[in-house]
Every structure is written in structure tokens, then in C-alpha cells.
């Protein structure tokens, strides 16, 4: 499901809210390379023949603000994503195998901003940035030789892999007429 509400405060300002659910299907892991596994890694990573579907609920509040007589726009949004059964890829120690494991709970909270402007007919630029706090909200614990053990690296409070805390990008383009039918431009990113 997905629900979106938007409200135009004026011709130049729109507020919006969104709630949406997403998912990634579960599946089957490849077998471990048991001949390469140490006894400890075999005990830790055995039994993960399959992984469950991942679900996510995302909540977002944002605004789109136009200004400078329509030559500029600022978009800003804050969001919260709650993830259940996060599919996390791990290297199974000495087994030289990759597995997908499900972490019960994770979350991602952040803010995104984008400013785009065309101050002249020949020059435009865009700046975007985001700050994201994305972390595991639970540990992955399995019994190893009868002892509850945290799978290495999958511990509550750890940042989610592949999710940068801060990102920023910018680009600018200047264009000019070269002939009546050809326009030249230079872009920096």
C-alpha cells in the first residue's frame, strides 16, 4: 500500500506526506563450501538454507518551494523507514561463501534537500544533500554449540552497510549559441 497527501499552500509552496510499504522477496542461499569452513564457522553459518522476505514501512514529510519568479525550487523532506527481516549479505567466515541473513529490525531516519536554480537563460545549477542515520535495531543471535552468539558484525547499533551518513552533489551548466541551429554547453559535476 501507498498513501500520498499533498496540500498547496500557495502557487509556490506545496506540502506533502507519504506512507508506503515495500518488500524484497526471500529466497534460497547457495550451500556453504563446507570443505573450507573451520568448525566454528561451520557451526555459526550452517542452517541458513533460505532467507525470508524483507518488508519496509516508509514515512515521509516534505515541501516543494518555488521562488525567484519560477527560476528556482527548493525541495526538502524528512523520512523514517522501519525495516523488518532486513536481508543482509554476509561472508561466511572461512567458508568462502556469501549468504543472505535476516536481521529482525533495522531503521533509517534522515533528511534530504535539493536546490535547483536557473539564474539566467544560459546558466543553471543544482545542489543536493542528505543526512541519513541508518542502523540495525536488533542483533542476529544464533546458538553456536548451545551458546547464544551474535553473528559477527550483525549487532544492534551498527550502521547499515552501503548507506552513507552524509552525501552531497552539485552540478552547473552554462550554454551558449554557436550557430543558429547548434548550442554549445559546458557542465561541471
CSV table of C-alpha atoms in Angstrom, one decimal:
chain,number,residue,atom,x,y,z
A,1,UNK,CA,0.0,0.0,0.0
A,2,UNK,CA,0.9,3.6,-0.6
A,3,UNK,CA,-0.8,6.8,0.5
A,4,UNK,CA,0.2,10.3,-0.5
A,5,UNK,CA,-1.3,13.6,0.6
A,6,UNK,CA,-0.4,16.9,-0.8
A,7,UNK,CA,-1.6,20.4,0.0
A,8,UNK,CA,-0.8,23.6,-2.0
A,9,UNK,CA,-0.3,26.4,0.5
A,10,UNK,CA,0.2,28.8,-2.5
A,11,UNK,CA,1.1,28.7,-6.1
A,12,UNK,CA,4.8,28.3,-5.0
A,13,UNK,CA,4.6,26.1,-1.9
A,14,UNK,CA,3.4,22.5,-1.7
A,15,UNK,CA,3.5,20.3,1.4
A,16,UNK,CA,3.3,16.5,1.1
A,17,UNK,CA,3.1,13.4,3.3
A,18,UNK,CA,3.6,9.8,2.3
A,19,UNK,CA,3.3,6.4,3.9
A,20,UNK,CA,4.3,3.4,1.8
A,21,UNK,CA,5.2,-0.3,2.3
A,22,UNK,CA,7.8,-2.1,0.2
A,23,UNK,CA,9.3,-5.5,0.1
A,24,UNK,CA,12.0,-7.8,-1.2
A,25,UNK,CA,11.2,-11.4,-1.8
A,26,UNK,CA,13.0,-14.1,0.2
A,27,UNK,CA,14.9,-16.9,-1.5
A,28,UNK,CA,17.4,-19.7,-1.2
A,29,UNK,CA,21.1,-19.4,-0.3
A,30,UNK,CA,23.8,-21.4,-2.1
A,31,UNK,CA,25.3,-24.2,0.0
A,32,UNK,CA,28.3,-23.5,2.2
A,33,UNK,CA,31.7,-24.6,0.9
A,34,UNK,CA,32.0,-27.0,3.9
A,35,UNK,CA,35.4,-28.3,3.0
A,36,UNK,CA,36.8,-24.7,3.5
A,37,UNK,CA,35.0,-24.0,6.8
A,38,UNK,CA,36.6,-24.0,10.2
A,39,UNK,CA,34.5,-25.9,12.8
A,40,UNK,CA,33.5,-22.6,14.4
A,41,UNK,CA,32.4,-21.0,11.1
A,42,UNK,CA,30.5,-24.2,10.1
A,43,UNK,CA,28.7,-24.1,13.4
A,44,UNK,CA,27.9,-20.3,13.0
A,45,UNK,CA,26.8,-20.3,9.4
A,46,UNK,CA,25.1,-23.7,9.0
A,47,UNK,CA,21.4,-23.9,8.7
A,48,UNK,CA,20.9,-20.8,6.6
A,49,UNK,CA,19.5,-22.6,3.6
A,50,UNK,CA,17.0,-19.8,2.9
A,51,UNK,CA,16.1,-16.2,3.8
A,52,UNK,CA,12.7,-14.6,4.4
A,53,UNK,CA,11.1,-11.7,2.6
A,54,UNK,CA,12.1,-8.2,3.8
A,55,UNK,CA,9.4,-5.6,4.5
A,56,UNK,CA,9.7,-1.9,5.0
A,57,UNK,CA,7.3,0.9,6.0
A,58,UNK,CA,8.4,4.4,4.9
A,59,UNK,CA,7.0,7.6,6.3
A,60,UNK,CA,7.9,11.0,4.7
A,61,UNK,CA,7.1,14.6,5.1
A,62,UNK,CA,8.2,17.2,2.6
A,63,UNK,CA,7.9,20.6,1.0
A,64,UNK,CA,8.4,21.9,-2.5
A,65,UNK,CA,9.1,25.7,-2.5
A,66,UNK,CA,9.4,27.7,-5.8
A,67,UNK,CA,10.9,31.2,-5.7
A,68,UNK,CA,12.7,33.8,-7.9
A,69,UNK,CA,9.8,34.1,-10.3
A,70,UNK,CA,9.9,30.3,-11.0
A,71,UNK,CA,13.6,30.2,-11.7
A,72,UNK,CA,14.4,28.3,-8.5
A,73,UNK,CA,13.0,25.5,-6.4
A,74,UNK,CA,13.9,24.1,-3.0
A,75,UNK,CA,12.7,20.5,-2.2
A,76,UNK,CA,13.2,19.2,1.4
A,77,UNK,CA,12.0,16.0,3.0
A,78,UNK,CA,12.4,14.1,6.3
A,79,UNK,CA,11.8,10.4,6.4
A,80,UNK,CA,11.7,7.4,8.7
A,81,UNK,CA,11.9,3.8,7.4
A,82,UNK,CA,11.3,0.8,9.6
A,83,UNK,CA,12.6,-2.4,8.2
A,84,UNK,CA,11.6,-6.0,9.3
A,85,UNK,CA,13.6,-9.0,8.4
A,86,UNK,CA,16.4,-7.0,6.7
A,87,UNK,CA,18.2,-9.1,4.1
A,88,UNK,CA,21.9,-8.6,4.9
A,89,UNK,CA,24.7,-10.2,2.8
A,90,UNK,CA,27.5,-11.7,4.8
A,91,UNK,CA,30.7,-13.6,4.0
A,92,UNK,CA,30.5,-16.8,6.0
A,93,UNK,CA,34.0,-16.6,7.6
A,94,UNK,CA,36.5,-19.1,6.2
A,95,UNK,CA,33.8,-20.9,4.2
A,96,UNK,CA,34.4,-18.6,1.2
A,97,UNK,CA,30.6,-18.4,0.8
A,98,UNK,CA,28.2,-15.5,0.8
A,99,UNK,CA,24.8,-15.8,2.5
A,100,UNK,CA,21.8,-13.6,2.9
A,101,UNK,CA,20.6,-13.5,6.5
A,102,UNK,CA,17.6,-11.8,8.0
A,103,UNK,CA,18.1,-9.2,10.8
A,104,UNK,CA,14.8,-8.8,12.7
A,105,UNK,CA,14.8,-5.0,12.9
A,106,UNK,CA,16.6,-2.0,11.3
A,107,UNK,CA,15.7,1.6,10.7
A,108,UNK,CA,16.8,4.6,8.6
A,109,UNK,CA,16.0,8.2,9.5
A,110,UNK,CA,17.1,11.2,7.5
A,111,UNK,CA,16.6,14.4,5.7
A,112,UNK,CA,17.1,15.2,2.0
A,113,UNK,CA,17.4,18.6,0.4
A,114,UNK,CA,17.7,19.7,-3.3
A,115,UNK,CA,18.1,23.3,-4.6
A,116,UNK,CA,17.9,23.9,-8.3
A,117,UNK,CA,18.0,27.3,-10.0
A,118,UNK,CA,18.3,28.9,-13.4
A,119,UNK,CA,19.5,32.5,-12.6
A,120,UNK,CA,19.9,33.3,-16.3
A,121,UNK,CA,18.8,31.9,-19.6
A,122,UNK,CA,22.2,30.4,-20.1
A,123,UNK,CA,23.2,29.2,-16.6
A,124,UNK,CA,21.6,26.6,-14.2
A,125,UNK,CA,22.8,24.7,-11.2
A,126,UNK,CA,21.6,22.0,-8.8
A,127,UNK,CA,22.8,21.1,-5.3
A,128,UNK,CA,21.5,18.2,-3.3
A,129,UNK,CA,22.5,16.7,0.1
A,130,UNK,CA,21.3,14.1,2.5
A,131,UNK,CA,22.0,13.1,6.0
A,132,UNK,CA,20.9,9.5,7.0
A,133,UNK,CA,21.1,7.7,10.3
A,134,UNK,CA,20.7,4.1,9.3
A,135,UNK,CA,21.3,1.3,11.8
A,136,UNK,CA,20.5,-2.2,13.0
A,137,UNK,CA,17.9,-2.1,15.8
A,138,UNK,CA,18.5,-5.7,16.7
A,139,UNK,CA,21.3,-8.3,16.8
A,140,UNK,CA,21.4,-11.5,14.9
A,141,UNK,CA,21.8,-14.2,17.6
A,142,UNK,CA,22.1,-17.9,16.9
A,143,UNK,CA,23.2,-20.8,19.2
A,144,UNK,CA,26.7,-22.0,18.5
A,145,UNK,CA,27.4,-25.2,20.4
A,146,UNK,CA,24.4,-24.4,22.6
A,147,UNK,CA,25.7,-20.9,23.4
A,148,UNK,CA,23.7,-17.8,22.2
A,149,UNK,CA,26.2,-16.0,19.9
A,150,UNK,CA,26.0,-12.7,18.0
A,151,UNK,CA,26.8,-13.3,14.3
A,152,UNK,CA,30.0,-11.2,13.7
A,153,UNK,CA,29.2,-7.6,12.6
A,154,UNK,CA,25.4,-8.0,12.9
A,155,UNK,CA,24.9,-6.3,16.2
A,156,UNK,CA,22.3,-3.7,17.4
A,157,UNK,CA,23.6,-0.2,16.9
A,158,UNK,CA,25.8,-1.0,13.9
A,159,UNK,CA,25.4,1.2,10.8
A,160,UNK,CA,23.8,-0.5,7.8
A,161,UNK,CA,26.4,-1.3,5.2
A,162,UNK,CA,26.3,0.7,1.9
A,163,UNK,CA,24.3,3.6,3.4
A,164,UNK,CA,26.5,6.7,3.7
A,165,UNK,CA,25.8,9.0,6.6
A,166,UNK,CA,26.2,12.2,4.5
A,167,UNK,CA,26.1,12.7,0.7
A,168,UNK,CA,26.3,15.8,-1.4
A,169,UNK,CA,26.4,16.5,-5.1
A,170,UNK,CA,26.4,19.6,-7.2
A,171,UNK,CA,26.3,20.4,-10.9
A,172,UNK,CA,26.3,23.5,-13.0
A,173,UNK,CA,25.7,24.1,-16.8
A,174,UNK,CA,26.5,27.1,-18.9
A,175,UNK,CA,25.2,27.1,-22.5
A,176,UNK,CA,25.7,29.5,-25.5
A,177,UNK,CA,24.6,29.6,-29.1
A,178,UNK,CA,27.3,28.5,-31.5
A,179,UNK,CA,25.3,28.9,-34.7
A,180,UNK,CA,21.6,29.3,-35.4
A,181,UNK,CA,21.0,25.6,-35.0
A,182,UNK,CA,23.8,24.5,-32.7
A,183,UNK,CA,24.2,25.3,-29.0
A,184,UNK,CA,27.3,24.6,-27.0
A,185,UNK,CA,27.4,23.9,-23.3
A,186,UNK,CA,29.9,23.1,-20.5
A,187,UNK,CA,28.8,21.2,-17.4
A,188,UNK,CA,30.7,20.6,-14.2
A,189,UNK,CA,29.6,17.9,-11.7
